[in-house]
Short mmCIF file of C-alpha atoms in Angstrom, two decimals:
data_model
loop_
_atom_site.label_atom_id
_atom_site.label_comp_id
_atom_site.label_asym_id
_atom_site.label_seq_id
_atom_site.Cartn_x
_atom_site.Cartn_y
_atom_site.Cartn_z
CA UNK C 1 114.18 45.67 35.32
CA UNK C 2 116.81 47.51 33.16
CA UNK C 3 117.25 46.44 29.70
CA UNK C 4 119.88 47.67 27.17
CA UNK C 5 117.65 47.56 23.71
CA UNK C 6 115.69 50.69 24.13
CA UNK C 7 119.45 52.36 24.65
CA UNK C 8 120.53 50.86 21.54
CA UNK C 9 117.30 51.72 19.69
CA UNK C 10 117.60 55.34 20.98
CA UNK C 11 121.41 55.27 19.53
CA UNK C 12 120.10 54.01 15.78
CA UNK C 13 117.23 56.36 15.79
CA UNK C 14 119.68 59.51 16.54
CA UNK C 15 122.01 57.68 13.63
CA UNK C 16 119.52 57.80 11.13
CA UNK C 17 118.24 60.71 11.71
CA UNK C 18 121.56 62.53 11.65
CA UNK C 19 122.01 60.47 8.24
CA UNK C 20 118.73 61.57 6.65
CA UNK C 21 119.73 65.12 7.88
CA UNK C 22 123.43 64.46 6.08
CA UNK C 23 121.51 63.31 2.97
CA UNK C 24 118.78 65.91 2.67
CA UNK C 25 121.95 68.67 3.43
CA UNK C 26 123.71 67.15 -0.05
CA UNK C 27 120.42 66.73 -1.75
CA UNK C 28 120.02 70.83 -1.59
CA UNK C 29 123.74 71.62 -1.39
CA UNK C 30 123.02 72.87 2.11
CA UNK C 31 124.48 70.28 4.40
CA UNK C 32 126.35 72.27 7.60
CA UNK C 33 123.01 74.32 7.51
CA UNK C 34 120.82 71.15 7.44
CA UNK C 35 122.81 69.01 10.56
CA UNK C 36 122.77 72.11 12.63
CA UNK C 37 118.74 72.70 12.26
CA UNK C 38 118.44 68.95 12.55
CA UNK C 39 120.59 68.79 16.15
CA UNK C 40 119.06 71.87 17.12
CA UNK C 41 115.57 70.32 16.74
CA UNK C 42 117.15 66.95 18.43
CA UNK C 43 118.58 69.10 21.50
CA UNK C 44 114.82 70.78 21.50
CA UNK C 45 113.12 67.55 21.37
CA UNK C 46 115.43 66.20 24.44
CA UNK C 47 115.01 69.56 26.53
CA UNK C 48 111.38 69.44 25.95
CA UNK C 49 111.04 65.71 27.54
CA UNK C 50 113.39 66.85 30.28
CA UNK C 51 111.18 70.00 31.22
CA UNK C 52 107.76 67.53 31.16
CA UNK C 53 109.98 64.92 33.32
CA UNK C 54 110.31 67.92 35.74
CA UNK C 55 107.00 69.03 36.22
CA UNK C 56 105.78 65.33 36.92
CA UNK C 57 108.57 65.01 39.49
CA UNK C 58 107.61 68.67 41.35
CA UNK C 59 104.56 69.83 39.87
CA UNK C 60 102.21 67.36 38.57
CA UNK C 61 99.50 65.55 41.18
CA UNK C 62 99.75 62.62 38.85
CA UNK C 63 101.23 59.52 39.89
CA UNK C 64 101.03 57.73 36.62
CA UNK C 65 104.07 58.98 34.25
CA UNK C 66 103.55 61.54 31.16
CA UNK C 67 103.64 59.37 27.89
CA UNK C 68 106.62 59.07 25.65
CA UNK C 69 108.76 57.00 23.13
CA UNK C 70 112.27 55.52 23.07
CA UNK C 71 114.40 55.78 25.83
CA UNK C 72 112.43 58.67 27.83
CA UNK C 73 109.05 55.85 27.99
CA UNK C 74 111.80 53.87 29.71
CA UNK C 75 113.23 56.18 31.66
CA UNK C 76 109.48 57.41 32.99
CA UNK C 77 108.65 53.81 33.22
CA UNK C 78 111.50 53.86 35.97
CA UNK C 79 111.20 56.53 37.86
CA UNK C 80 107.95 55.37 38.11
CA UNK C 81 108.76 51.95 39.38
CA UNK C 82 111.52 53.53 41.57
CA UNK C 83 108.52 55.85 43.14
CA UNK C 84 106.33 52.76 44.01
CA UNK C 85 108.58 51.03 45.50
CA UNK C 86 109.20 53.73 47.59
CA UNK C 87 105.77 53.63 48.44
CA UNK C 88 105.57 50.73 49.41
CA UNK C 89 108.38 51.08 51.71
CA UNK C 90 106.79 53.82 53.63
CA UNK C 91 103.75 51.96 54.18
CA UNK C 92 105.60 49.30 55.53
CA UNK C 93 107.42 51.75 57.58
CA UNK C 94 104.56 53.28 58.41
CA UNK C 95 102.75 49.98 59.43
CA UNK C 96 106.19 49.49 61.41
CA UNK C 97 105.16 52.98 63.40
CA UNK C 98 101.90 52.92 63.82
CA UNK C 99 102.24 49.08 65.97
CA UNK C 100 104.99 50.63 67.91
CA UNK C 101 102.60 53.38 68.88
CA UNK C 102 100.11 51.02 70.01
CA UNK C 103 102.50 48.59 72.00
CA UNK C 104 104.02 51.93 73.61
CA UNK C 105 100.74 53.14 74.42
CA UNK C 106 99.71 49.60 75.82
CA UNK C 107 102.86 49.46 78.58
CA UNK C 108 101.72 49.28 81.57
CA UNK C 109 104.30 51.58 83.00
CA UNK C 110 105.31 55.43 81.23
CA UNK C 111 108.05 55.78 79.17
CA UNK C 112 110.25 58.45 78.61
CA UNK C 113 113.20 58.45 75.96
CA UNK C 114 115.35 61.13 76.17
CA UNK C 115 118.92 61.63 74.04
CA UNK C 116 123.29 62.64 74.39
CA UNK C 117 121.56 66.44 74.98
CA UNK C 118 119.35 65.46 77.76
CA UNK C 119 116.31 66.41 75.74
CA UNK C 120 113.01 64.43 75.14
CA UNK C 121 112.11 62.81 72.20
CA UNK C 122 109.35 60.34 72.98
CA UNK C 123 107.41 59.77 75.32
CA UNK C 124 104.08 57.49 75.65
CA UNK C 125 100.57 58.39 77.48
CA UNK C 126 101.06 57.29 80.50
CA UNK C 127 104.27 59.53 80.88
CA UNK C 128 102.06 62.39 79.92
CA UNK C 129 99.66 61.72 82.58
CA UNK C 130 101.65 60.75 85.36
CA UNK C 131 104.24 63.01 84.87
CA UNK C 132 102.23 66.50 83.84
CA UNK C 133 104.15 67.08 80.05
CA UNK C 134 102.26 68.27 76.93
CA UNK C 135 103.07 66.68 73.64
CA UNK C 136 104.51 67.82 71.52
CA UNK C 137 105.38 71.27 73.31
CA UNK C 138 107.70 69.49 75.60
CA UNK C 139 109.31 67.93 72.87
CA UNK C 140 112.96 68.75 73.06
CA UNK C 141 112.77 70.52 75.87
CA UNK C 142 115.57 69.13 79.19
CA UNK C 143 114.53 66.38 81.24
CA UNK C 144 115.37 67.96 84.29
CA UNK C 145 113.46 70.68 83.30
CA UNK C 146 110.24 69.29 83.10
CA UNK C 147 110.88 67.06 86.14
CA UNK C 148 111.80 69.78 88.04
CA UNK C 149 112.88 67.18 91.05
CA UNK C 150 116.58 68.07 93.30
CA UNK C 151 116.44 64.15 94.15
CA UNK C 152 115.61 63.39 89.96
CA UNK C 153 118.30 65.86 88.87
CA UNK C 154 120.70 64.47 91.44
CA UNK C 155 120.27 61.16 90.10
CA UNK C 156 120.41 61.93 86.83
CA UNK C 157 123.54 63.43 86.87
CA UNK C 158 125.36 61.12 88.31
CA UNK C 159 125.12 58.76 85.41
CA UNK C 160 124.51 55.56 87.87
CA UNK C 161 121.29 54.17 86.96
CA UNK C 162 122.03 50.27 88.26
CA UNK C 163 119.45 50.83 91.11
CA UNK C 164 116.17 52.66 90.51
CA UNK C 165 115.16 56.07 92.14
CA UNK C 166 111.43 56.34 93.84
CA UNK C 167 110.33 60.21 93.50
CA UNK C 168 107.33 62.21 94.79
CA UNK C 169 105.54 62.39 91.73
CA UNK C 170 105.33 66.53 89.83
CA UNK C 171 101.70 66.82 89.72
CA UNK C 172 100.50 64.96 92.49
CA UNK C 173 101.66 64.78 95.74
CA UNK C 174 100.19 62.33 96.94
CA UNK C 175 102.32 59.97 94.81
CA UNK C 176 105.40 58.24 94.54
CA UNK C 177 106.80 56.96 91.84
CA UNK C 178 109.75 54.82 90.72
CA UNK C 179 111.98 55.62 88.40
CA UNK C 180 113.99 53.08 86.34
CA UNK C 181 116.86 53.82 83.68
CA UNK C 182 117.64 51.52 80.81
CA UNK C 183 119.91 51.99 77.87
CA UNK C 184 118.09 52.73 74.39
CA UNK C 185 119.69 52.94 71.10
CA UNK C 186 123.44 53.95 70.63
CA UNK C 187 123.43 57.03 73.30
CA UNK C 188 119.53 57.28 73.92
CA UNK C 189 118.00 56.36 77.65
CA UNK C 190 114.99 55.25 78.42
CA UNK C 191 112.59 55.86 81.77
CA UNK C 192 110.16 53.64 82.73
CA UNK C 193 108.43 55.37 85.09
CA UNK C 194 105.78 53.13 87.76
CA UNK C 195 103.52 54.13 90.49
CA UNK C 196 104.80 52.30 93.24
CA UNK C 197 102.60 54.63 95.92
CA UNK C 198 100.27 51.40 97.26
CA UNK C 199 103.51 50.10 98.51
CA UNK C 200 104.71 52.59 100.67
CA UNK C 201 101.55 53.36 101.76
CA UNK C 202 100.31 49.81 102.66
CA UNK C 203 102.17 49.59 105.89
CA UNK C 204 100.62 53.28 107.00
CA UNK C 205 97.34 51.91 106.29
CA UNK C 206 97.20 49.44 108.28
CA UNK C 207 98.32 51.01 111.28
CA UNK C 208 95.95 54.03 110.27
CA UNK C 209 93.08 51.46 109.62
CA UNK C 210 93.22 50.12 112.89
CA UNK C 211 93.98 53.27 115.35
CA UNK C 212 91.09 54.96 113.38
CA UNK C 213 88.69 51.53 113.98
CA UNK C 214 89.78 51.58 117.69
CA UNK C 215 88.92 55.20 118.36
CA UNK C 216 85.66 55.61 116.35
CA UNK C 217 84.16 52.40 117.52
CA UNK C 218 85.50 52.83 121.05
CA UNK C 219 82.69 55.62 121.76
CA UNK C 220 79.13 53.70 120.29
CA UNK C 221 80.31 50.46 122.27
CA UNK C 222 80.93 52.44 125.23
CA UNK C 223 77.04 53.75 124.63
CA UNK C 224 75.60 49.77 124.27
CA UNK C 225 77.78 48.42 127.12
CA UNK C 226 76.62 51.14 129.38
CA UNK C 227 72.92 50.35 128.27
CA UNK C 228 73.21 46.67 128.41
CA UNK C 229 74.64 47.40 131.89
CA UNK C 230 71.57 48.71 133.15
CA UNK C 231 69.44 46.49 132.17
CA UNK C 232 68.29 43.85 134.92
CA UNK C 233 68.74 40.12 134.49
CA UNK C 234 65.19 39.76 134.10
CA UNK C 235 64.66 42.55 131.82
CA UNK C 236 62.46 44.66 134.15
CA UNK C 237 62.64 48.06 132.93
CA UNK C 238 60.08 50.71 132.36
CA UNK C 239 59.05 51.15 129.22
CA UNK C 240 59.94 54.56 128.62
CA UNK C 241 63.38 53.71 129.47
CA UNK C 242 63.55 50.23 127.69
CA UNK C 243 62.23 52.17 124.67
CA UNK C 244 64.92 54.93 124.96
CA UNK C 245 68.16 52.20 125.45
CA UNK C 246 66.76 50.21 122.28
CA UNK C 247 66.70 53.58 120.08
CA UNK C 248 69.56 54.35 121.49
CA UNK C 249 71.57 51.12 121.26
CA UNK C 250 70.21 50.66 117.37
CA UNK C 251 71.14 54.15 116.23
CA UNK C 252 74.89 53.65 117.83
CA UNK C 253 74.48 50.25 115.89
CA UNK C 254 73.85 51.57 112.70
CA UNK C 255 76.49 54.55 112.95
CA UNK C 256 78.94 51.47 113.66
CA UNK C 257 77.94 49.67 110.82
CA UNK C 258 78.14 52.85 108.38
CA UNK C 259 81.59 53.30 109.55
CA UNK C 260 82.78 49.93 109.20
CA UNK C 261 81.04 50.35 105.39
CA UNK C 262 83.24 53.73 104.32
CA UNK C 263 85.95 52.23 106.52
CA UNK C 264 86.45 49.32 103.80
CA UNK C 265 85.41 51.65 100.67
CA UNK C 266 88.66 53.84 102.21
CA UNK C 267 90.91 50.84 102.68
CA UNK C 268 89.30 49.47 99.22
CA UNK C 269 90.28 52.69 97.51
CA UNK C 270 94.21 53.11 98.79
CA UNK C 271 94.77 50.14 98.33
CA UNK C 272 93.44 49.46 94.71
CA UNK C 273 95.59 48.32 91.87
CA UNK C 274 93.03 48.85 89.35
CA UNK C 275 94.32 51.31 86.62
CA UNK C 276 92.70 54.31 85.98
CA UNK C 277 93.53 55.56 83.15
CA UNK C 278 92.14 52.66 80.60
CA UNK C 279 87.90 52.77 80.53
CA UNK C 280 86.31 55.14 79.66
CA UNK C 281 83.51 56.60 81.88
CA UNK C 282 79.84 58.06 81.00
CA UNK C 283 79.64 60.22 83.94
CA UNK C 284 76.52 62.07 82.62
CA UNK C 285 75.04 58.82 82.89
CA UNK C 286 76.79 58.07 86.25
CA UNK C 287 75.65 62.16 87.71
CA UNK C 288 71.90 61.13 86.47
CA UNK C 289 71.62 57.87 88.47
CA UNK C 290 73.22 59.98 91.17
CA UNK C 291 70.60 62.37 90.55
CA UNK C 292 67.92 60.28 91.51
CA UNK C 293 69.59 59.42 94.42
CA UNK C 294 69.75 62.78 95.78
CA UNK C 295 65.78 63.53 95.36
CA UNK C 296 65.36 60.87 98.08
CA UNK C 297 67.19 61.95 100.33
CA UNK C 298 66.00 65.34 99.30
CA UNK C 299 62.30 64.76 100.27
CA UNK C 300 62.61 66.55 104.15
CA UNK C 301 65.30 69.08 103.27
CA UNK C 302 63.35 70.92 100.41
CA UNK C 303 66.15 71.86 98.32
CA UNK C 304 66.14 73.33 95.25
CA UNK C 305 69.11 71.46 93.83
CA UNK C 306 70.29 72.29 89.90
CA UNK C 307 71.95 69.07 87.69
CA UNK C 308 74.16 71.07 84.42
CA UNK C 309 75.29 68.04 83.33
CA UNK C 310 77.11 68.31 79.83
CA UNK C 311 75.64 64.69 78.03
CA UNK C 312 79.29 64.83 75.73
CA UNK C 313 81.48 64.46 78.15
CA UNK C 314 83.07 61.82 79.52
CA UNK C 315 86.64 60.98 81.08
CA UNK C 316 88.51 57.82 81.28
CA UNK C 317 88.89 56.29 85.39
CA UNK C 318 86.96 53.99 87.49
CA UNK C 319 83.36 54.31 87.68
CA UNK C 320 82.82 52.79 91.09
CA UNK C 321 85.32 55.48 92.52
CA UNK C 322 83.97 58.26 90.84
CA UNK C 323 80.42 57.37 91.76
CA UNK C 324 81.69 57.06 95.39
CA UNK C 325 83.74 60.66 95.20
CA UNK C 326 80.59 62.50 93.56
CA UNK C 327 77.83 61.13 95.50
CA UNK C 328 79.56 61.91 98.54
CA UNK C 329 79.67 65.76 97.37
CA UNK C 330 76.50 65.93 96.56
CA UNK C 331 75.01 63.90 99.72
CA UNK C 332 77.53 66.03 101.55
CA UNK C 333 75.87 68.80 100.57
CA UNK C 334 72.31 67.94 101.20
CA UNK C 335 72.92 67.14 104.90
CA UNK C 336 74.60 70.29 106.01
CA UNK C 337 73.01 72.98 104.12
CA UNK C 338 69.71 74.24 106.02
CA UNK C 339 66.86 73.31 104.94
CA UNK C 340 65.07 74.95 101.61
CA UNK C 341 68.58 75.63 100.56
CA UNK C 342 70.05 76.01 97.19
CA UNK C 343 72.68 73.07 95.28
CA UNK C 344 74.13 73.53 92.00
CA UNK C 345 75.62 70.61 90.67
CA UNK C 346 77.65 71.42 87.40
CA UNK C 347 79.46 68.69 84.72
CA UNK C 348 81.39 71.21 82.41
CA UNK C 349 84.16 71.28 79.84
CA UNK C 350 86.29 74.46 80.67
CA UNK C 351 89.28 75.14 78.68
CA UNK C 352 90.39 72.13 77.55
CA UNK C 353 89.95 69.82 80.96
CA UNK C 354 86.85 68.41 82.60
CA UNK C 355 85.47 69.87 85.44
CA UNK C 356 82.78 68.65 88.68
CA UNK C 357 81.64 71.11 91.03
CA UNK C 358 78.90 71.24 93.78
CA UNK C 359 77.79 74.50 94.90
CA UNK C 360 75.45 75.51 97.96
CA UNK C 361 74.48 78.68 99.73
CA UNK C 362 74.97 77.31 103.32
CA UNK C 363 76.45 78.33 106.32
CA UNK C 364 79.70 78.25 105.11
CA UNK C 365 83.50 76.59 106.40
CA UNK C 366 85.84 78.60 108.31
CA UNK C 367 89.19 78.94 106.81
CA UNK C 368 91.15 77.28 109.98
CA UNK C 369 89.30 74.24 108.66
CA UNK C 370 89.19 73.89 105.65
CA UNK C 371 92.87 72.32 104.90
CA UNK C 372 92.22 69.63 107.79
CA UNK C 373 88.72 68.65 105.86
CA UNK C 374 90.13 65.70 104.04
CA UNK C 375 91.47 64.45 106.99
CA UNK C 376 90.03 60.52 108.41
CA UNK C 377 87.58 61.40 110.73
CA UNK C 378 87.49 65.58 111.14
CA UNK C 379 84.81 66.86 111.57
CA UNK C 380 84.12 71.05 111.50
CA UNK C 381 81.17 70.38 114.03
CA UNK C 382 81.36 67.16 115.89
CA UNK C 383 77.63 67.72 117.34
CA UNK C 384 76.26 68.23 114.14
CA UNK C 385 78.00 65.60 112.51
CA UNK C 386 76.47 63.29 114.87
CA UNK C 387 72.86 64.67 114.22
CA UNK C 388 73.49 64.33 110.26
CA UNK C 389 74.85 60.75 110.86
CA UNK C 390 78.34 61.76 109.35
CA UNK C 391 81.68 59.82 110.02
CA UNK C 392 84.28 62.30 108.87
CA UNK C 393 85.42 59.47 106.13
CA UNK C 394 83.38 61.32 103.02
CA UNK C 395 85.92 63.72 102.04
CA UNK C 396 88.99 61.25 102.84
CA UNK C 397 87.60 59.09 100.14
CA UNK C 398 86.85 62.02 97.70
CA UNK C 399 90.47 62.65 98.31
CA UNK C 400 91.69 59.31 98.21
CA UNK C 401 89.67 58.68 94.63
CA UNK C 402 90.57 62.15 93.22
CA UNK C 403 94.47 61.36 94.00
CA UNK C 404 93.67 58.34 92.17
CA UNK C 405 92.58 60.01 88.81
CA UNK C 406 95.61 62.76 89.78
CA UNK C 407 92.90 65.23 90.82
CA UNK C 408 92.51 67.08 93.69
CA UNK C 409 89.82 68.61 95.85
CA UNK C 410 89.60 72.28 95.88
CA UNK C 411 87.78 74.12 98.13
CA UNK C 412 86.36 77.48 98.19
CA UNK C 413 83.98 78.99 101.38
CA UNK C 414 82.61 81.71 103.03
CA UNK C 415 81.06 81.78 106.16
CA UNK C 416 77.33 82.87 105.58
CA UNK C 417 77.43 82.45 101.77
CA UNK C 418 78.02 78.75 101.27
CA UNK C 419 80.63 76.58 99.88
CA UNK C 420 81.51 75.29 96.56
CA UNK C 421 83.37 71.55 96.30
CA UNK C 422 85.33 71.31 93.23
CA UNK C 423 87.79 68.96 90.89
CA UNK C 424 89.35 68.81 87.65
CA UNK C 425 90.43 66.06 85.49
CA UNK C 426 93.46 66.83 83.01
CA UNK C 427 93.12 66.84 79.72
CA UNK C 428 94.57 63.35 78.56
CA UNK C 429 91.60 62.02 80.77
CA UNK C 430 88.97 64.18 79.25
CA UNK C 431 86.99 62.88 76.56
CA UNK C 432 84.56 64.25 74.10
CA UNK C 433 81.96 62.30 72.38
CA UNK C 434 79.82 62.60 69.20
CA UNK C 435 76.48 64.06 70.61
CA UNK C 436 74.35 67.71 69.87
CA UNK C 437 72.11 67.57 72.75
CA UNK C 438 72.36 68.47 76.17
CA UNK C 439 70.46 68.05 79.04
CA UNK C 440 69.68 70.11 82.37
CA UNK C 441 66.94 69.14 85.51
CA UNK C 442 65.54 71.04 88.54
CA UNK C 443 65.27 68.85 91.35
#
C-alpha cells in the first residue's frame, strides 16, 4: 500500500544533510566546495541504489529484494509486491490454461481453430489424429493446406458454414468425416471435426451382411440337404456311407457356424462406436497370450515361429479388436505356410511410430491378388481355403480393425519366398512405458 511518510522522511534527510554540508562549508570557510562534494556523494549514493535496483530486476536469481533504507527500502518493497502479484496472476492464468487443455483434450469430437489469415493456431488431439497434422510444425501453416481436400477448400471459401460439410477423411480412406464451422473469438473459426463413417456405412452393411450370409451359407446347406436327402425314412444306410454323410454333414456344420462367428465379429467391428483413441493397450501382454495360442495350433505344422516382442511398448485402441486383427495374422500364417516353415512375429518401435509385422517363408501371393485380399470372402485358393477351414473374413476384419485405429494393412509377397503382413500405428497412438527389459521366445 503506498504511503507518503517515507517520501517526506527521504525529503528531511536530504534537508539536513545539505544543512550540515552548508554548516561544515562556513565552519572551514569552504562552503561552495563543501555542498558540491556533499551532492556529489548524494548523486553517488542515489546512482549506486539505482545500479543494485537494476541488477535485481535483470540479473539477480533472487526473488527477495536487495536491502536498503529510506525511500529505496520502499521502493524495493514495491517492486517486490508488484512482482508477486504478478505471480500470482500467471498461476492463475496458468491454472486457467492448463483446464482448458484438459477439457479440449476431453471433446469428444477434434477441434481445429484457425484465424482472419486462414492459418492454424490450435488444435486438440483428436484433430491431430484424425486429421494427420503434427504439432506444433503445422502451427501457422493454411488450413487448406494441410487439408488438402477440392470439396474442403470449396467450402471453405465460400464463407457459408450454416450447414456442415462430410469429407473423405486425409489419412484414411476409409473414412468420412463431418465437418462443422462455428464462430470463435472476434474473427477466429472453429472446426469441430466428427467421424460420422458408421452412418453412411450402416445401410451398406446390411445389404452386404446379408448377400454375403446368403451366398456363403447357400453352398454347406446345399451339402446337408443333399445328404439328408439320401437318407431313407428308416435310416437304412450302410455304414460306410452313413459314416461318410455324418462327417460330412458336421464338418459343413461347423464351417457354418465359424462363419456365422467372424460374420458378427465383422458386423461387430463396422459397426462399433467405441472410441479408440482413449485406453491404453499392453499389447506385449496381448502378443504373449496370443503366443500361446499359436503353439496349439502349432503342434502338427512344426513351425519354427519367432515372438520380438518389445515389453515397452504399448499404443492406445481397443484390445478386443486388436487381439482379433493380430491373431488372425498370425493364425493366418500358420495355416497356409507348409509345414516345418518359418514365422517371425515382430512388436517394434521404428522411427517414432509403432509397428506389427508377421513374416513367413511360404509359398508366396501373386500380385493380381494381393489388392483384392481384404475383400469379404476372397479367397487366393478356394480349394485350399476349404482344406485349412478358412472363410475369406480374416483379413476383412484386420482391415476393418486397422481402419479403426487409422492403420492400414500393407502387404508385401513373393511367390516362392513368402509373405510378410504388416501395420503401423501413428505416433499420437504410440506409447512408451517405463521398463529396461525386454523379452524374446522361440516357439
Amino acid at each position: 500500500m503506498y504511503h507518503p511518510f517515507p517520501w517526506l522522511r527521504s525529503i528531511a534527510r536530504v534537508i539536513v544533510f545539505l544543512a550540515s554540508c552548508t554548516l561544515l562549508g562556513l565552519y572551514i570557510n569552504q562552503l561552495v566546495l563543501t555542498l558540491l562534494v556533499g551532492t556529489f556523494g548524494l548523486l553517488g549514493l542515489h546512482y549506486w541504489r539505482l545500479y543494485r535496483l537494476n541488477y535485481w530486476l535483470w540479473h539477480s536469481k533472487k526473488i527477495s529484494p536487495p536491502t536498503a533504507r529510506g525511500i529505496w527500502s520502499h521502493i524495493y518493497q514495491g517492486i517486490y509486491g508488484a512482482n508477486l502479484k504478478n505471480r500470482n496472476k500467471r498461476k492463475s492464468l496458468g491454472e486457467i490454461i492448463r483446464r482448458f487443455r484438459q477439457g479440449s483434450e476431453a471433446l469428444p469430437d477434434a477441434a481445429l481453430v484457425v484465424d482472419n489469415s486462414s492459418e492454424i493456431i490450435w488444435c486438440n488431439r483428436l484433430a491431430r489424429i484424425e486429421l494427420g497434422l503434427r504439432w506444433p510444425e503445422d502451427m501457422g501453416r493454411k488450413v487448406y493446406d494441410c487439408i488438402n481436400d477440392e470439396q474442403f477448400i470449396t467450402f471453405y471459401q465460400a464463407n457459408r458454414f450454416q450447414q456442415p460439410i462430410e469429407i473423405i477423411s486425409p489419412i484414411n480412406p476409409n473414412k468420412v468425416l463431418e465437418f462443422r464451422v462455428v464462430p470463435y473469438e472476434d474473427d477466429h473459426l472453429m472446426f469441430l471435426i466428427r467421424d460420422v463413417t458408421r452412418l453412411t456405412q450402416i445401410e451398406k452393411m446390411r445389404k452386404d451382411f446379408v448377400a454375403n450370409v446368403s451366398h456363403e451359407l447357400k453352398t454347406p446347406l446345399t451339402v446337408i440337404n443333399g445328404y439328408l436327402e439320401m437318407l431313407p425314412e428308416n435310416g437304412d444306410l450302410p455304414a460306410p456311407m452313413m459314416q461318410k454323410a455324418i462327417s460330412e454333414m458336421r464338418s459343413q456344420s461347423i464351417r457354418m457356424q465359424s462363419l456365422i462367428e467372424e460374420l458378427l465379429v465383422l458386423s461387430r467391428i463396422e459397426a462399433s462406436t467405441e472410441r479408440a483413441f482413449e485406453k491404453r493397450v499392453n499389447v506385449p501382454q496381448l502378443l504373449w497370450q496370443i503366443h500361446a495360442e499359436a503353439e496349439a495350433l502349432n503342434r502338427k505344422r512344426l513351425h519354427k515361429i519367432f515372438f520380438d516382442i518389445s515389453p515397452i511398448l504399448y499404443v492406445y485402441g481397443i484390445e478386443s479388436e486388436l487381439r482379433s486383427a493380430f491373431s488372425n495374422l498370425i493364425f493366418n500364417a500358420i495355416k497356409y505356410t507348409p509345414n516345418n516353415g518359418v514365422i517371425e512375429v515382430r512388436w517394434s518401435l521404428e522411427g517414432d511410430q509403432a509397428k506389427f509385422s508377421v513374416r513367413d517363408n511360404g509359398d508366396g501371393i501373386a500380385a493380381e491378388h494381393i489388392d483384392r485380399l481384404t475383400e469379404r470372402f476372397y479367397r487366393v485358393d478356394k480349394a485350399r481355403s476349404r482344406t485349412t477351414g478358412g472363410s475369406g473374413l480374416g483379413l476383412a476384419i484386420v482391415k476393418h480393425v486397422l481402419s479403426h485405429h487409422n492403420s492400414r494393412l500393407a502387404i508385401k509377397s513373393d511367390i516362392g519366398k513368402g509373405s510378410e503382413f504388416s501395420c503401423r500405428f501413428s505416433t499420437e497412438l504410440t506409447l512408451l512405458m517405463d521398463q529396461k527389459t525386454t523379452k524374446s521366445a522361440v516357439l
